[in-house]
Amino acid sequence: MPTGPLQQHQPHADPPRTRTRTIVLFCLALGTGVIMSAVFHFLQYIGVAVTNPSASTGGSAVDVCIDSALGILALALLPSAIAHDPSERLEGYIGPPSALVASLVILCVWMVSVLAAPAGAVVLISVSARLSLTWTAPAFAASVLSLVVSQLTTFGTTPTSSFRMVAGGVVLTALLIGMGSVRGLMQRRAAPEAGANPESGDGGRMGAGPAGGGQTAGSGTASPAGKSPTGRSAQTPERRN
């Protein structure tokens, strides 16, 4: 097997976001979404939550089914939306196009479905952390579209309440994008520092042991090959009868 310098120049294959972090974010979005959806539909059922005035009092099974379907869709696309590629460390590469498509789909429904809301927040932070206007601008537009559709289906023709909710949703979207941008700047500043530090895997082992010229542990001198530390030969000649 080749050793030494050949191993030091092998590129790292680990993506910026590890699989463990993706699983944690998915479980967090799933748990939070289920809790929020259960509470919202319970309040809707007892008539506390604000619903469309044209709809009957109390939650309906159709609303629960639509919310669940859109939430399951968003959660299914979440791992692809927050996926990263090792090539993102190269200058000018933003990320895989599949991540952008999955992110836009999630952001189109994240304010329509309560179950999909936490997934949409995670996606907004992830997209804006890439520090690309070509990704952030469509994400912002998709989020606003989802907000408008949500208010039209919730408040119907009530302009006052709808305007307040739209304004609050826009502010929330801007805050999440700001959080992601700050996170992206911190990662970009930390990347050169991490690349400037040399690997310390075999640096302290060079020159020790048999590969380091026969240098023994605890001594500063190397013994010649075939010689023991006491100066005697390590091999005794065979006697010929």
PDB file of N, CA, C and O in Angstrom, residues 16-46:
ATOM      1  N   PRO A  16     -20.033  19.124   3.944  1.00  0.00           N
ATOM      2  CA  PRO A  16     -20.070  20.067   5.065  1.00  0.00           C
ATOM      3  C   PRO A  16     -21.112  19.690   6.110  1.00  0.00           C
ATOM      4  O   PRO A  16     -20.898  19.849   7.299  1.00  0.00           O
ATOM      5  N   ARG A  17     -22.264  19.228   5.664  1.00  0.00           N
ATOM      6  CA  ARG A  17     -23.294  18.809   6.614  1.00  0.00           C
ATOM      7  C   ARG A  17     -23.284  17.297   6.712  1.00  0.00           C
ATOM      8  O   ARG A  17     -23.523  16.589   5.759  1.00  0.00           O
ATOM      9  N   THR A  18     -22.974  16.806   7.869  1.00  0.00           N
ATOM     10  CA  THR A  18     -22.879  15.370   8.046  1.00  0.00           C
ATOM     11  C   THR A  18     -24.249  14.729   8.081  1.00  0.00           C
ATOM     12  O   THR A  18     -25.274  15.393   8.233  1.00  0.00           O
ATOM     13  N   ARG A  19     -24.253  13.416   7.916  1.00  0.00           N
ATOM     14  CA  ARG A  19     -25.520  12.687   7.941  1.00  0.00           C
ATOM     15  C   ARG A  19     -26.187  12.792   9.298  1.00  0.00           C
ATOM     16  O   ARG A  19     -27.418  12.873   9.394  1.00  0.00           O
ATOM     17  N   THR A  20     -25.396  12.810  10.351  1.00  0.00           N
ATOM     18  CA  THR A  20     -25.977  12.918  11.695  1.00  0.00           C
ATOM     19  C   THR A  20     -26.701  14.236  11.877  1.00  0.00           C
ATOM     20  O   THR A  20     -27.808  14.292  12.431  1.00  0.00           O
ATOM     21  N   ARG A  21     -26.133  15.316  11.385  1.00  0.00           N
ATOM     22  CA  ARG A  21     -26.781  16.622  11.511  1.00  0.00           C
ATOM     23  C   ARG A  21     -28.068  16.678  10.697  1.00  0.00           C
ATOM     24  O   ARG A  21     -29.061  17.283  11.121  1.00  0.00           O
ATOM     25  N   THR A  22     -28.064  16.045   9.537  1.00  0.00           N
ATOM     26  CA  THR A  22     -29.281  15.999   8.730  1.00  0.00           C
ATOM     27  C   THR A  22     -30.384  15.240   9.449  1.00  0.00           C
ATOM     28  O   THR A  22     -31.559  15.648   9.439  1.00  0.00           O
ATOM     29  N   ILE A  23     -30.037  14.127  10.080  1.00  0.00           N
ATOM     30  CA  ILE A  23     -31.030  13.342  10.812  1.00  0.00           C
ATOM     31  C   ILE A  23     -31.577  14.140  11.993  1.00  0.00           C
ATOM     32  O   ILE A  23     -32.785  14.109  12.274  1.00  0.00           O
ATOM     33  N   VAL A  24     -30.713  14.866  12.674  1.00  0.00           N
ATOM     34  CA  VAL A  24     -31.158  15.664  13.817  1.00  0.00           C
ATOM     35  C   VAL A  24     -32.126  16.761  13.368  1.00  0.00           C
ATOM     36  O   VAL A  24     -33.180  16.975  13.986  1.00  0.00           O
ATOM     37  N   LEU A  25     -31.804  17.441  12.279  1.00  0.00           N
ATOM     38  CA  LEU A  25     -32.690  18.491  11.784  1.00  0.00           C
ATOM     39  C   LEU A  25     -34.020  17.916  11.305  1.00  0.00           C
ATOM     40  O   LEU A  25     -35.082  18.523  11.512  1.00  0.00           O
ATOM     41  N   PHE A  26     -33.967  16.757  10.677  1.00  0.00           N
ATOM     42  CA  PHE A  26     -35.207  16.132  10.221  1.00  0.00           C
ATOM     43  C   PHE A  26     -36.090  15.739  11.409  1.00  0.00           C
ATOM     44  O   PHE A  26     -37.310  15.992  11.401  1.00  0.00           O
ATOM     45  N   CYS A  27     -35.496  15.125  12.413  1.00  0.00           N
ATOM     46  CA  CYS A  27     -36.280  14.732  13.593  1.00  0.00           C
ATOM     47  C   CYS A  27     -36.829  15.952  14.321  1.00  0.00           C
ATOM     48  O   CYS A  27     -37.968  15.928  14.818  1.00  0.00           O
ATOM     49  N   LEU A  28     -36.046  17.023  14.375  1.00  0.00           N
ATOM     50  CA  LEU A  28     -36.522  18.245  15.018  1.00  0.00           C
ATOM     51  C   LEU A  28     -37.696  18.848  14.266  1.00  0.00           C
ATOM     52  O   LEU A  28     -38.703  19.258  14.872  1.00  0.00           O
ATOM     53  N   ALA A  29     -37.599  18.903  12.945  1.00  0.00           N
ATOM     54  CA  ALA A  29     -38.701  19.440  12.146  1.00  0.00           C
ATOM     55  C   ALA A  29     -39.935  18.543  12.235  1.00  0.00           C
ATOM     56  O   ALA A  29     -41.067  19.037  12.307  1.00  0.00           O
ATOM     57  N   LEU A  30     -39.723  17.232  12.249  1.00  0.00           N
ATOM     58  CA  LEU A  30     -40.850  16.308  12.336  1.00  0.00           C
ATOM     59  C   LEU A  30     -41.563  16.421  13.685  1.00  0.00           C
ATOM     60  O   LEU A  30     -42.799  16.549  13.738  1.00  0.00           O
ATOM     61  N   GLY A  31     -40.803  16.398  14.764  1.00  0.00           N
ATOM     62  CA  GLY A  31     -41.420  16.480  16.088  1.00  0.00           C
ATOM     63  C   GLY A  31     -42.130  17.793  16.326  1.00  0.00           C
ATOM     64  O   GLY A  31     -43.277  17.823  16.811  1.00  0.00           O
ATOM     65  N   THR A  32     -41.471  18.890  15.957  1.00  0.00           N
ATOM     66  CA  THR A  32     -42.095  20.200  16.148  1.00  0.00           C
ATOM     67  C   THR A  32     -43.337  20.361  15.273  1.00  0.00           C
ATOM     68  O   THR A  32     -44.359  20.914  15.708  1.00  0.00           O
ATOM     69  N   GLY A  33     -43.261  19.870  14.035  1.00  0.00           N
ATOM     70  CA  GLY A  33     -44.412  19.976  13.146  1.00  0.00           C
ATOM     71  C   GLY A  33     -45.608  19.175  13.618  1.00  0.00           C
ATOM     72  O   GLY A  33     -46.751  19.640  13.534  1.00  0.00           O
ATOM     73  N   VAL A  34     -45.358  17.974  14.138  1.00  0.00           N
ATOM     74  CA  VAL A  34     -46.467  17.148  14.633  1.00  0.00           C
ATOM     75  C   VAL A  34     -47.140  17.815  15.827  1.00  0.00           C
ATOM     76  O   VAL A  34     -48.382  17.854  15.922  1.00  0.00           O
ATOM     77  N   ILE A  35     -46.344  18.360  16.730  1.00  0.00           N
ATOM     78  CA  ILE A  35     -46.916  19.025  17.904  1.00  0.00           C
ATOM     79  C   ILE A  35     -47.718  20.260  17.496  1.00  0.00           C
ATOM     80  O   ILE A  35     -48.858  20.477  17.954  1.00  0.00           O
ATOM     81  N   MET A  36     -47.140  21.083  16.622  1.00  0.00           N
ATOM     82  CA  MET A  36     -47.842  22.292  16.177  1.00  0.00           C
ATOM     83  C   MET A  36     -49.126  21.948  15.443  1.00  0.00           C
ATOM     84  O   MET A  36     -50.169  22.593  15.630  1.00  0.00           O
ATOM     85  N   SER A  37     -49.074  20.926  14.591  1.00  0.00           N
ATOM     86  CA  SER A  37     -50.262  20.552  13.838  1.00  0.00           C
ATOM     87  C   SER A  37     -51.358  20.015  14.750  1.00  0.00           C
ATOM     88  O   SER A  37     -52.543  20.347  14.584  1.00  0.00           O
ATOM     89  N   ALA A  38     -50.963  19.202  15.733  1.00  0.00           N
ATOM     90  CA  ALA A  38     -51.965  18.652  16.652  1.00  0.00           C
ATOM     91  C   ALA A  38     -52.639  19.756  17.469  1.00  0.00           C
ATOM     92  O   ALA A  38     -53.872  19.769  17.631  1.00  0.00           O
ATOM     93  N   VAL A  39     -51.836  20.694  17.971  1.00  0.00           N
ATOM     94  CA  VAL A  39     -52.401  21.793  18.765  1.00  0.00           C
ATOM     95  C   VAL A  39     -53.302  22.680  17.899  1.00  0.00           C
ATOM     96  O   VAL A  39     -54.398  23.080  18.315  1.00  0.00           O
ATOM     97  N   PHE A  40     -52.868  22.989  16.694  1.00  0.00           N
ATOM     98  CA  PHE A  40     -53.649  23.870  15.823  1.00  0.00           C
ATOM     99  C   PHE A  40     -54.999  23.242  15.464  1.00  0.00           C
ATOM    100  O   PHE A  40     -56.040  23.909  15.528  1.00  0.00           O
ATOM    101  N   HIS A  41     -54.973  21.983  15.085  1.00  0.00           N
ATOM    102  CA  HIS A  41     -56.227  21.348  14.686  1.00  0.00           C
ATOM    103  C   HIS A  41     -57.152  21.104  15.888  1.00  0.00           C
ATOM    104  O   HIS A  41     -58.375  21.097  15.728  1.00  0.00           O
ATOM    105  N   PHE A  42     -56.578  20.937  17.062  1.00  0.00           N
ATOM    106  CA  PHE A  42     -57.424  20.831  18.239  1.00  0.00           C
ATOM    107  C   PHE A  42     -58.109  22.160  18.529  1.00  0.00           C
ATOM    108  O   PHE A  42     -59.315  22.213  18.814  1.00  0.00           O
ATOM    109  N   LEU A  43     -57.347  23.253  18.439  1.00  0.00           N
ATOM    110  CA  LEU A  43     -57.949  24.577  18.631  1.00  0.00           C
ATOM    111  C   LEU A  43     -58.950  24.887  17.533  1.00  0.00           C
ATOM    112  O   LEU A  43     -59.974  25.552  17.774  1.00  0.00           O
ATOM    113  N   GLN A  44     -58.666  24.408  16.337  1.00  0.00           N
ATOM    114  CA  GLN A  44     -59.615  24.605  15.254  1.00  0.00           C
ATOM    115  C   GLN A  44     -60.900  23.814  15.484  1.00  0.00           C
ATOM    116  O   GLN A  44     -61.992  24.265  15.150  1.00  0.00           O
ATOM    117  N   TYR A  45     -60.759  22.659  16.071  1.00  0.00           N
ATOM    118  CA  TYR A  45     -61.922  21.806  16.317  1.00  0.00           C
ATOM    119  C   TYR A  45     -62.852  22.410  17.373  1.00  0.00           C
ATOM    120  O   TYR A  45     -64.077  22.344  17.244  1.00  0.00           O
ATOM    121  N   ILE A  46     -62.248  23.018  18.401  1.00  0.00           N
ATOM    122  CA  ILE A  46     -63.078  23.602  19.450  1.00  0.00           C
ATOM    123  C   ILE A  46     -63.489  25.033  19.123  1.00  0.00           C
ATOM    124  O   ILE A  46     -64.164  25.687  19.916  1.00  0.00           O
TER     125      ILE A  46
END
